[in-house]
Short mmCIF file of C-alpha atoms in Angstrom, two decimals:
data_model
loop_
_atom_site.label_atom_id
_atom_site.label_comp_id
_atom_site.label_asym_id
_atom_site.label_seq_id
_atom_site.Cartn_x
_atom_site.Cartn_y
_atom_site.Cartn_z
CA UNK A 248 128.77 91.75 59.51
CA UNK A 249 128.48 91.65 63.21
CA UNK A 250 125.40 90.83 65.00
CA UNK A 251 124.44 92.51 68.08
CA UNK A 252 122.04 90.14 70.38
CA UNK A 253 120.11 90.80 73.47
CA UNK A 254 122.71 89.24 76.35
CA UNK A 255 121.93 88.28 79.79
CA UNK A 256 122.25 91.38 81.42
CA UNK A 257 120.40 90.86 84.59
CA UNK A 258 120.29 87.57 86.99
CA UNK A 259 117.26 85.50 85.66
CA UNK A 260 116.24 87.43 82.78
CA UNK A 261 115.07 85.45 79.97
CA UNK A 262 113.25 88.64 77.69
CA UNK A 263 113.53 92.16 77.49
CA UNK A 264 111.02 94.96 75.60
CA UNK A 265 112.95 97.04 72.96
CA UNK A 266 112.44 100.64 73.91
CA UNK A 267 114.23 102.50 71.67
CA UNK A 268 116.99 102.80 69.55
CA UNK A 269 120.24 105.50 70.09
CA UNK A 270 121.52 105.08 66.71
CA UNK A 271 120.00 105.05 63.04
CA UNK A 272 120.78 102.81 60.25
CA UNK A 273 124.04 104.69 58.63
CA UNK A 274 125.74 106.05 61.70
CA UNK A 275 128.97 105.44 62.42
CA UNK A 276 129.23 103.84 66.03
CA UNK A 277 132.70 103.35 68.31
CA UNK A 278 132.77 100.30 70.63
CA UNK A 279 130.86 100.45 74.07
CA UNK A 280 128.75 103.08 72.38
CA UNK A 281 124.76 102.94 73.76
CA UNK A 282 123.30 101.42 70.62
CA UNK A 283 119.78 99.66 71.80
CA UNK A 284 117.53 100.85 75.25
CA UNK A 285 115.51 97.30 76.22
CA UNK A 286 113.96 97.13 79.60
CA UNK A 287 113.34 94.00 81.57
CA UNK A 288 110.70 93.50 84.47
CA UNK A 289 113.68 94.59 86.93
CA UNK A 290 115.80 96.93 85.12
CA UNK A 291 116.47 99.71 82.15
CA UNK A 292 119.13 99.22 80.09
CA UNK A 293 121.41 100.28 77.27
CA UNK A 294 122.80 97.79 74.91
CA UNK A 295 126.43 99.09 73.87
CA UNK A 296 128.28 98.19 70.61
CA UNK A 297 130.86 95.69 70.73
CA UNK A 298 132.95 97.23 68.18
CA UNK A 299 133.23 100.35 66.10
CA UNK A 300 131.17 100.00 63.19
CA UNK A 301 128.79 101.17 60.64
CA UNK A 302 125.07 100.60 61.84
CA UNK A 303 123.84 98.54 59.11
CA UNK A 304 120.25 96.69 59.46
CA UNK A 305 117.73 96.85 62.44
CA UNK A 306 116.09 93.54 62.84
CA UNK A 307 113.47 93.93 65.61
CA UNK A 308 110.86 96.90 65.80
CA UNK A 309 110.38 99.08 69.12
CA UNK A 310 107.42 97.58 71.59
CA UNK A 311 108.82 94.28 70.36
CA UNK A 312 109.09 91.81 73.29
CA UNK A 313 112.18 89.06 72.18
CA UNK A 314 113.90 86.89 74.13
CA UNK A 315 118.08 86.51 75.32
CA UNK A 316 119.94 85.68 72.14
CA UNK A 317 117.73 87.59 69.71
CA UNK A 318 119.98 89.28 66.96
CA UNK A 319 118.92 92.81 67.47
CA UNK A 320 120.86 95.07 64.50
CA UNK A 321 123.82 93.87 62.41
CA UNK A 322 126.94 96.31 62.45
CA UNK A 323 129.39 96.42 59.18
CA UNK A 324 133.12 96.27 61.46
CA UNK A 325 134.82 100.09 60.28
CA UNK A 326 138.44 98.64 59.23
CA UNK A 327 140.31 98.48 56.01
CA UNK A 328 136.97 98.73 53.76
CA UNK A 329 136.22 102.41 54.02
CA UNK A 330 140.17 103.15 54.09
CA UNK A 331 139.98 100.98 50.73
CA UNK A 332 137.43 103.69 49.10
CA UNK A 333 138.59 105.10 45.40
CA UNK A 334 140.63 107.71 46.20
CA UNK A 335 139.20 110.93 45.42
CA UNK A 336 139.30 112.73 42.11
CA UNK A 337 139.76 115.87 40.83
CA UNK A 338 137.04 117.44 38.95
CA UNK A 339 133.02 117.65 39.22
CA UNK A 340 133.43 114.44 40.28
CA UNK A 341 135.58 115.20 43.23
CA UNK A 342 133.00 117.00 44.90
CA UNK A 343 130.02 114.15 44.57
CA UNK A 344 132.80 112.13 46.10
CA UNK A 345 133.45 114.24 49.26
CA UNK A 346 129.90 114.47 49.55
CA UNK A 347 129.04 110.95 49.70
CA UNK A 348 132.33 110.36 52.32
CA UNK A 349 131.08 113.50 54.13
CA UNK A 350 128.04 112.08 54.20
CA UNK A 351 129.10 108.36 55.55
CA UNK A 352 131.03 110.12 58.24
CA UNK A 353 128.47 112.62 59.43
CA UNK A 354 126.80 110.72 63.03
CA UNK A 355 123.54 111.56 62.91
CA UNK A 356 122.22 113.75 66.08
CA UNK A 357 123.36 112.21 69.47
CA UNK A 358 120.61 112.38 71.90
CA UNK A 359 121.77 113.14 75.23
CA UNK A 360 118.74 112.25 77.94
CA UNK A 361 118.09 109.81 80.71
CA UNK A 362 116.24 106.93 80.34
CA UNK A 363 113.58 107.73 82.23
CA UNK A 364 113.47 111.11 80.44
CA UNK A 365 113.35 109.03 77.05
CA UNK A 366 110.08 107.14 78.40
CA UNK A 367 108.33 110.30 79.11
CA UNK A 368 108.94 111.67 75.51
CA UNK A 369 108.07 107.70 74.32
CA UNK A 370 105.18 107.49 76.30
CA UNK A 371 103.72 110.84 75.27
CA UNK A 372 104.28 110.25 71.26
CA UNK A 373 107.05 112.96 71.40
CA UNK A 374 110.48 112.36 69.16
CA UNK A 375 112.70 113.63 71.57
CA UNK A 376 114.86 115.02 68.56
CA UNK A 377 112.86 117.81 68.15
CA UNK A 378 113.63 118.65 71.87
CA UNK A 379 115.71 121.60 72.67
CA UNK A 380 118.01 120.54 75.68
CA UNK A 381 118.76 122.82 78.48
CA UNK A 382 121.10 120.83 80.77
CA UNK A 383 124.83 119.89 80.97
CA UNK A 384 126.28 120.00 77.17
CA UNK A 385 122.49 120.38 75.95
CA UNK A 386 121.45 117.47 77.57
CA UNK A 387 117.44 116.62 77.68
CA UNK A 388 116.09 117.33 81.25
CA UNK A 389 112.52 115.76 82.51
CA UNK A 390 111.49 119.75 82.60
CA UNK A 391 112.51 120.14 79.03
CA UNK A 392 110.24 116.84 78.12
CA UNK A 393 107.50 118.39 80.05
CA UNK A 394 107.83 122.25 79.08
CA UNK A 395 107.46 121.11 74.97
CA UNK A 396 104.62 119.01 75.93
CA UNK A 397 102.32 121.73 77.47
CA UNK A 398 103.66 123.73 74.52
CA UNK A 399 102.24 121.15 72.13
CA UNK A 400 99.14 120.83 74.30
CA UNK A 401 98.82 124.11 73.88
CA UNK A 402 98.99 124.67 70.42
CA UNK A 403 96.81 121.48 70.26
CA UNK A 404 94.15 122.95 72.32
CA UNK A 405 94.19 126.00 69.98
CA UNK A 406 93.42 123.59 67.06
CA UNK A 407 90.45 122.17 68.76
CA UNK A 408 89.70 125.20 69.65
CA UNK A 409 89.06 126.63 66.09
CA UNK A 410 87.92 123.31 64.95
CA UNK A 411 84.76 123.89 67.28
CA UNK A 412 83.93 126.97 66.10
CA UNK A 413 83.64 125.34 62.72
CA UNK A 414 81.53 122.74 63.59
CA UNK A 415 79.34 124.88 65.63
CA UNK A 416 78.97 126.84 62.73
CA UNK A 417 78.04 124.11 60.99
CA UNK A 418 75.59 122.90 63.92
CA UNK A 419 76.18 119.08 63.05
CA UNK A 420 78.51 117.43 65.51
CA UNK A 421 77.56 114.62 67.24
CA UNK A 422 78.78 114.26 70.75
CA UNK A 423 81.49 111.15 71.56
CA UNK A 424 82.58 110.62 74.52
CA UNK A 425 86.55 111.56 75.34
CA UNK A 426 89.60 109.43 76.12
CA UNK A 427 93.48 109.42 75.98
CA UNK A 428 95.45 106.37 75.70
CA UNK A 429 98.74 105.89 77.49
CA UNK A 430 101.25 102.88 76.90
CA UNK A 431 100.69 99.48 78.17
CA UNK A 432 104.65 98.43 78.02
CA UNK A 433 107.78 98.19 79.37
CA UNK A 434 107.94 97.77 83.25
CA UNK A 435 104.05 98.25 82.89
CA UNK A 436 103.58 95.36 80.95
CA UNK A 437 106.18 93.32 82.95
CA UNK A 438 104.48 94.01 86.02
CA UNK A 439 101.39 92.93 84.45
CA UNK A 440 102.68 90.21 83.49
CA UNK A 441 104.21 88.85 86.46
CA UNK A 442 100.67 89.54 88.82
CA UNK A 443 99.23 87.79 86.51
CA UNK A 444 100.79 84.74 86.66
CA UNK A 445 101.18 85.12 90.14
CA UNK A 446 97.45 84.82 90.45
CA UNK A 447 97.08 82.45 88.01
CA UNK A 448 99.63 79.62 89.72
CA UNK A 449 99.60 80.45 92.97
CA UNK A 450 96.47 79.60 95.17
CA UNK A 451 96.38 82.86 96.90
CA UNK A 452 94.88 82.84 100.84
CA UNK A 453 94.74 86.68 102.53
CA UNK A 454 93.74 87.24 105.90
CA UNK A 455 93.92 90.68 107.71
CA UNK A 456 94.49 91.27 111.47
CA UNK A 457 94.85 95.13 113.74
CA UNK A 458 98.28 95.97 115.50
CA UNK A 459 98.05 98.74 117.95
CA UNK A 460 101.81 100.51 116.96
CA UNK A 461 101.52 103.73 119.76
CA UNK A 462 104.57 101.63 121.28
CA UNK A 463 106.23 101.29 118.76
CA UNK A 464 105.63 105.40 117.87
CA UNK A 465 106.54 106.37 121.64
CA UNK A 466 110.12 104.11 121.37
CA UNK A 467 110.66 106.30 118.39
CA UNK A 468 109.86 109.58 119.68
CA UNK A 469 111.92 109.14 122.88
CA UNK A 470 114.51 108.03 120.32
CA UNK A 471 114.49 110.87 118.30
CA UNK A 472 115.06 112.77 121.68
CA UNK A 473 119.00 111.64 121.30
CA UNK A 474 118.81 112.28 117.79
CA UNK A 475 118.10 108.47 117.01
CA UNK A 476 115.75 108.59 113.74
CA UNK A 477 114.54 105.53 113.22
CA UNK A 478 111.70 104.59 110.77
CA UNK A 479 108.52 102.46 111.73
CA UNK A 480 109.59 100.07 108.49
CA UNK A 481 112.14 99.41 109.59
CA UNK A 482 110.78 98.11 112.70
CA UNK A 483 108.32 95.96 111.16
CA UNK A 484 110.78 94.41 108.59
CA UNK A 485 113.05 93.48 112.24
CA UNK A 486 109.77 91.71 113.50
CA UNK A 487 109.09 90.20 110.09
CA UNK A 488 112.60 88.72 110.75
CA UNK A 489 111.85 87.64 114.44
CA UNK A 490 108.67 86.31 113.43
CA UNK A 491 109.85 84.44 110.27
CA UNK A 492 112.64 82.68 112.51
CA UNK A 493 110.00 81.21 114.63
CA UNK A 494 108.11 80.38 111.47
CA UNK A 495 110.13 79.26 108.24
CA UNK A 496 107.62 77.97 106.39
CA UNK A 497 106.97 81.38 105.27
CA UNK A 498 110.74 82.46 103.91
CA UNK A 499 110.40 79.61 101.48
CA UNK A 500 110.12 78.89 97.73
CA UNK A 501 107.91 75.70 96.42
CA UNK A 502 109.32 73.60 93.84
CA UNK A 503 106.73 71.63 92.15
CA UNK A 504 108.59 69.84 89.68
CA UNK A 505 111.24 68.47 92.91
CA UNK A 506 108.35 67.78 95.25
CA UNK A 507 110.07 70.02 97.23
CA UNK A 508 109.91 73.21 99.77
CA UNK A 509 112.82 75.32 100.22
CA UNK A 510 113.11 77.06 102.95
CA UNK A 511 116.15 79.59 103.96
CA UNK A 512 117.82 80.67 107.10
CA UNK A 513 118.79 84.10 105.37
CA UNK A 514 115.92 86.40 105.68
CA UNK A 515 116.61 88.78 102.22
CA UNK A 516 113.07 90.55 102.68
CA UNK A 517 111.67 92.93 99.63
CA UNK A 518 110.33 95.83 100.34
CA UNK A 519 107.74 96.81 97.49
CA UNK A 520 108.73 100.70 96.65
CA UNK A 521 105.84 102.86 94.62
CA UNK A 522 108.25 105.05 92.29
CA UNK A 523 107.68 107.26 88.86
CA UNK A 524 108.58 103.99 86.72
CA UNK A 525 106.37 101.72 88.56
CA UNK A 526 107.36 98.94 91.30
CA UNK A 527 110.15 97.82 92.51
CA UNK A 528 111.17 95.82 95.39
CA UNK A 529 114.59 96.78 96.58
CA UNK A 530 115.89 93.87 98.79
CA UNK A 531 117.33 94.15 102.74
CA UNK A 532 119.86 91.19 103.04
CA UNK A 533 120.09 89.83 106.34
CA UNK A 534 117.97 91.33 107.79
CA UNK A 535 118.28 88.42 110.56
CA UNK A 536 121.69 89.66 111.04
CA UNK A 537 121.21 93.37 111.24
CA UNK A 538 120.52 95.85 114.11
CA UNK A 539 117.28 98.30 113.93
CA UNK A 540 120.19 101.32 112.63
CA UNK A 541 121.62 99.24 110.25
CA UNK A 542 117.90 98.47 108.50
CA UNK A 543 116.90 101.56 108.62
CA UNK A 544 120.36 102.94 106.78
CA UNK A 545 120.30 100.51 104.25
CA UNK A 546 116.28 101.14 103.83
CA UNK A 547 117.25 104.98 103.12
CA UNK A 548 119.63 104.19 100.51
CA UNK A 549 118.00 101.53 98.53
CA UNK A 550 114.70 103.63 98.45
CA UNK A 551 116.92 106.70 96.87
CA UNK A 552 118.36 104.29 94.50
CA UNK A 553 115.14 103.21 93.51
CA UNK A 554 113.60 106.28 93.32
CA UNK A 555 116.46 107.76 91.07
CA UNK A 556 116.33 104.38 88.92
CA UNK A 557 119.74 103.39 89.70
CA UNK A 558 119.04 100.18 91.62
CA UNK A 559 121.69 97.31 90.41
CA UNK A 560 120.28 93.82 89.44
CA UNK A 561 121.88 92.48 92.72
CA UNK A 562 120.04 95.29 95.12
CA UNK A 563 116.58 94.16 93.38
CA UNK A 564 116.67 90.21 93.07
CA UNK A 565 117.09 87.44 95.69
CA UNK A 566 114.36 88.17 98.02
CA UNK A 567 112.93 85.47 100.16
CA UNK A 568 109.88 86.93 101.86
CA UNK A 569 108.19 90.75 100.33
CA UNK A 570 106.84 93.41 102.39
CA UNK A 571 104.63 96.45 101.36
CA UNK A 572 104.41 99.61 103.28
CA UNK A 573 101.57 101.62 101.61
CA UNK A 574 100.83 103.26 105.09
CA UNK A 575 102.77 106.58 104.12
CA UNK A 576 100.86 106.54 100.68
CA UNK A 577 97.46 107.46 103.12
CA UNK A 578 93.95 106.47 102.23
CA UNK A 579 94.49 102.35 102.86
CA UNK A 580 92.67 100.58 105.63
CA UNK A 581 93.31 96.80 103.68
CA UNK A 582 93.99 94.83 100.74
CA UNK A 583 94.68 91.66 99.00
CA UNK A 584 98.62 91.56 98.34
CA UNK A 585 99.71 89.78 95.08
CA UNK A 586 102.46 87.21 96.06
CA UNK A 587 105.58 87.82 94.67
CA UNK A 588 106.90 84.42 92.67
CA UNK A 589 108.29 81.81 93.94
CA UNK A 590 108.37 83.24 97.76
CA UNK A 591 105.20 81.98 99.85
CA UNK A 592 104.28 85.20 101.63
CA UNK A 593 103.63 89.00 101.18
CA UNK A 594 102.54 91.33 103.86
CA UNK A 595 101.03 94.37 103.62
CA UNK A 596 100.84 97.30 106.21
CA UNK A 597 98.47 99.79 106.46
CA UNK A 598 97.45 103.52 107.37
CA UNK A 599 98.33 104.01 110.97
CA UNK A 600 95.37 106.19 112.73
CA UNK A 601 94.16 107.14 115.44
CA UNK A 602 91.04 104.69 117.02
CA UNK A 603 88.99 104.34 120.16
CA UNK A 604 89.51 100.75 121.52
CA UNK A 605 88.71 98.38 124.59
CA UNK A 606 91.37 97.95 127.07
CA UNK A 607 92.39 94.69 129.11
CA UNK A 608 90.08 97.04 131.45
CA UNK A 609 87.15 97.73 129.75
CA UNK A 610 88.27 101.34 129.14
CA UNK A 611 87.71 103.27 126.07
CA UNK A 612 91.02 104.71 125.04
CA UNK A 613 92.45 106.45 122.12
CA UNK A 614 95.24 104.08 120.35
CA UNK A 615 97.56 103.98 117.55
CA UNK A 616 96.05 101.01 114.72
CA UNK A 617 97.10 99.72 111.73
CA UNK A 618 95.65 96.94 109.45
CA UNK A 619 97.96 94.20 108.04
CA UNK A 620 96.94 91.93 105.43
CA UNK A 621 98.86 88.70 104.99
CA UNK A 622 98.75 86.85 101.69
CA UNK A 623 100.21 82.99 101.82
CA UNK A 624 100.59 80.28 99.41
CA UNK A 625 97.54 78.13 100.41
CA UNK A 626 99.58 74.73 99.32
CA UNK A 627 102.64 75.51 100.98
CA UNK A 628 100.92 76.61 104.55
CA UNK A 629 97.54 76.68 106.34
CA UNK A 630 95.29 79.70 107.63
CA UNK A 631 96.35 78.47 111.03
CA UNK A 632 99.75 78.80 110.57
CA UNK A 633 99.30 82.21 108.85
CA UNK A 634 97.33 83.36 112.05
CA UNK A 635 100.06 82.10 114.45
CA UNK A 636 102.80 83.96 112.63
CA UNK A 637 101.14 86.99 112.46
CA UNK A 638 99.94 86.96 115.95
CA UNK A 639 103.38 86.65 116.79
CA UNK A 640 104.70 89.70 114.45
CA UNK A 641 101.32 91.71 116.62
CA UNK A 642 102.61 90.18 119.74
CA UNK A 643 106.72 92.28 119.08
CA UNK A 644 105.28 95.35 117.25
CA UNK A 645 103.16 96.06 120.44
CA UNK A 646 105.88 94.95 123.03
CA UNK A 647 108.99 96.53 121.46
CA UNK A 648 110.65 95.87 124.66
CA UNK A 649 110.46 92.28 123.16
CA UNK A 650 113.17 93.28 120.79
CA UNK A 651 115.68 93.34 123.61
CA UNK A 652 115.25 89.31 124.09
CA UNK A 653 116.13 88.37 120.14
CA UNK A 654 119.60 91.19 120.43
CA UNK A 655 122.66 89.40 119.26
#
């Protein structure tokens, strides 16, 4: 009997939540087939089989949270056994016989669906078996999830629906007050996880400042003029850069147990990315190293990736300082950003809009602002510090001219 164990399948991982299984206990499985989906706080993934085999015994339970090594199903190895069966008889008995091998060598119903897809059917108590696939081969689509859902609700609703007449007949129901549930795993619960013990080891110190960006927005309309499209993030992650090279302190990692602060000359900056499975925070390499084009091209990609789910381990791990850009999300004028462990710093930028403010001459004019919030690691730096390296990222994102002086 082989064992099939959770494996290291992402840099760091030490656990992984046990979404669902793509086989049941009988089926007959060939190697590298998708046997186990688990999901760790930076990925989805599919555990394969290592051999071709008869699924034998499940020993962990979906929603169950285990850690690398865990023994996850046993599989019986297909060779000589099954070819050693009784050969088949003549007879009545000859047909129970074909039955039962028929039976053995019948795979049960293959699922074909997307991850994501899965979690929508999970998450909504829906076996996606019953589904009715309309893609590629009959593959399960998101609309298909989504389409037998309303149908359900639907059908649901007409339930209710006569279920009230028959207590208003009855004129005895108490009123309760309504609620849904929704599930509190997977990346969820990772996430959750993670802010929590971000909060809960890290002595958290916020402090917000204005940058007036109509500079920044002109240098990017006159560059659209010569069809240069350049997005404002990636402007501010360049003057993240420029301002973390003046001050290190902040692209750093504290190590308690070595007495020790680690800082790094690469600048690998995360960029916090609000998709339909929750966080992530693609990382930039380099960004010290790269021109404004180059950010912005490799911004574009990694936020498609991430958006589709396809992000590798490599493209979401290794970050040294984290952004978050929740200005195109509307509505948010601050906030207190959660660091993300071990880095130091996270900043936040805001909704730009449109303000009256008081020039160098007194004069009311209309301006460009945006809020920043800058969360630090109180024992690693000091408020003063914070200020002086985000008066310095103010001081490039209104002069991009500025930019010109740091060019390589």
């Amino acid at each position: 009997m082989i064992e099939v164990k959770l494996h290291d399948i992402g840099e760091g991982m030490t656990q992984a939540d046990i979404l669902t299984f793509l086989v049941k206990q009988g089926d007959i499985v060939k190697a590298d087939d998708p046997l186990v989906e688990v999901q760790t706080d930076k990925m989805t993934a599919e555990i394969p089989a290592p051999m071709e085999g008869i699924v034998k015994e499940f020993t962990v339970k979906i929603g169950d949270t285990v850690p690398v090594g865990t023994t996850l199903l046993k599989i019986e190895p297909l060779n000589s056994k099954l070819l050693q069966k009784p050969s088949v008889k003549m007879g009545k008995k000859t047909e129970n016989a074909f039955q039962t091998s028929s039976s053995i060598n019948t795979k049960s119903k293959r699922v074909m669906a997307a991850p994501f897809t899965r979690k929508i059917a999970r998450d909504n108590g829906i076996n996606i078996e019953d589904i009715q696939g309309t893609g590629p081969a009959g593959r399960i689509t998101e609309e298909d999830v989504l389409h037998f859902i309303q149908n359900k609700s639907e059908q649901t609703t007409l339930l209710v629906n006569r279920s009230e007449r028959e207590n208003r007949r009855n004129d005895s129901l108490a009123e309760f007050p309504t609620s849904y549930s929704v599930s509190y795993s997977g990346r969820r619960k990772q996430i959750g996880t993670k802010m929590a013990h971000s909060l809960y080891s890290i002595p958290h110190c916020t402090h917000y400042e204005e940058i007036d960006v109509s500079n920044i927005l002109q240098v990017k309309a006159d560059w659209k003029m010569v069809n240069k499209n350049i997005s404002a993030t990636a402007f501010f992650l360049k003057a993240v850069s420029l301002s973390l090279k003046d001050f290190p302190i902040f692209n750093a990692t504290l190590n308690e147990k070595e007495e020790s602060i680690h800082i790094y000359n690469e600048h690998h900056i995360g960029v916090a990315t609000d998709t339909k499975q929750g966080l992530i925070v693609p990382v930039i390499r380099n960004v010290e190293k790269k021109s404004l084009l180059q950010i912005h091209e490799e911004l574009k990609y990694l936020t498609v990736r991430a958006q589709e789910n396809k992000l590798s381990v490599k493209e979401m791990t290794g970050s040294t300082f984290t952004i978050s850009n929740v200005g195109p999300l509307g509505g948010s004028i601050g906030a207190t950003p959660i660091i993300n462990p071990p880095e130091v710093g996270l900043l936040a930028f805001h909704k730009t809009k449109k303000r009256p403010v008081v020039d160098k001459n007194d004069q009311i004019v209309v301006r460009s602002m945006m809020n920043v919030s800058m969360s630090f690691d109180h024992r690693v730096a000091d408020g003063a510090t914070a200020v002086a390296f985000t008066n310095r990222l103010v001081q490039l994102i209104e002069n991009p001219n500025l930019f010109m002086l740091e060019l390589v």
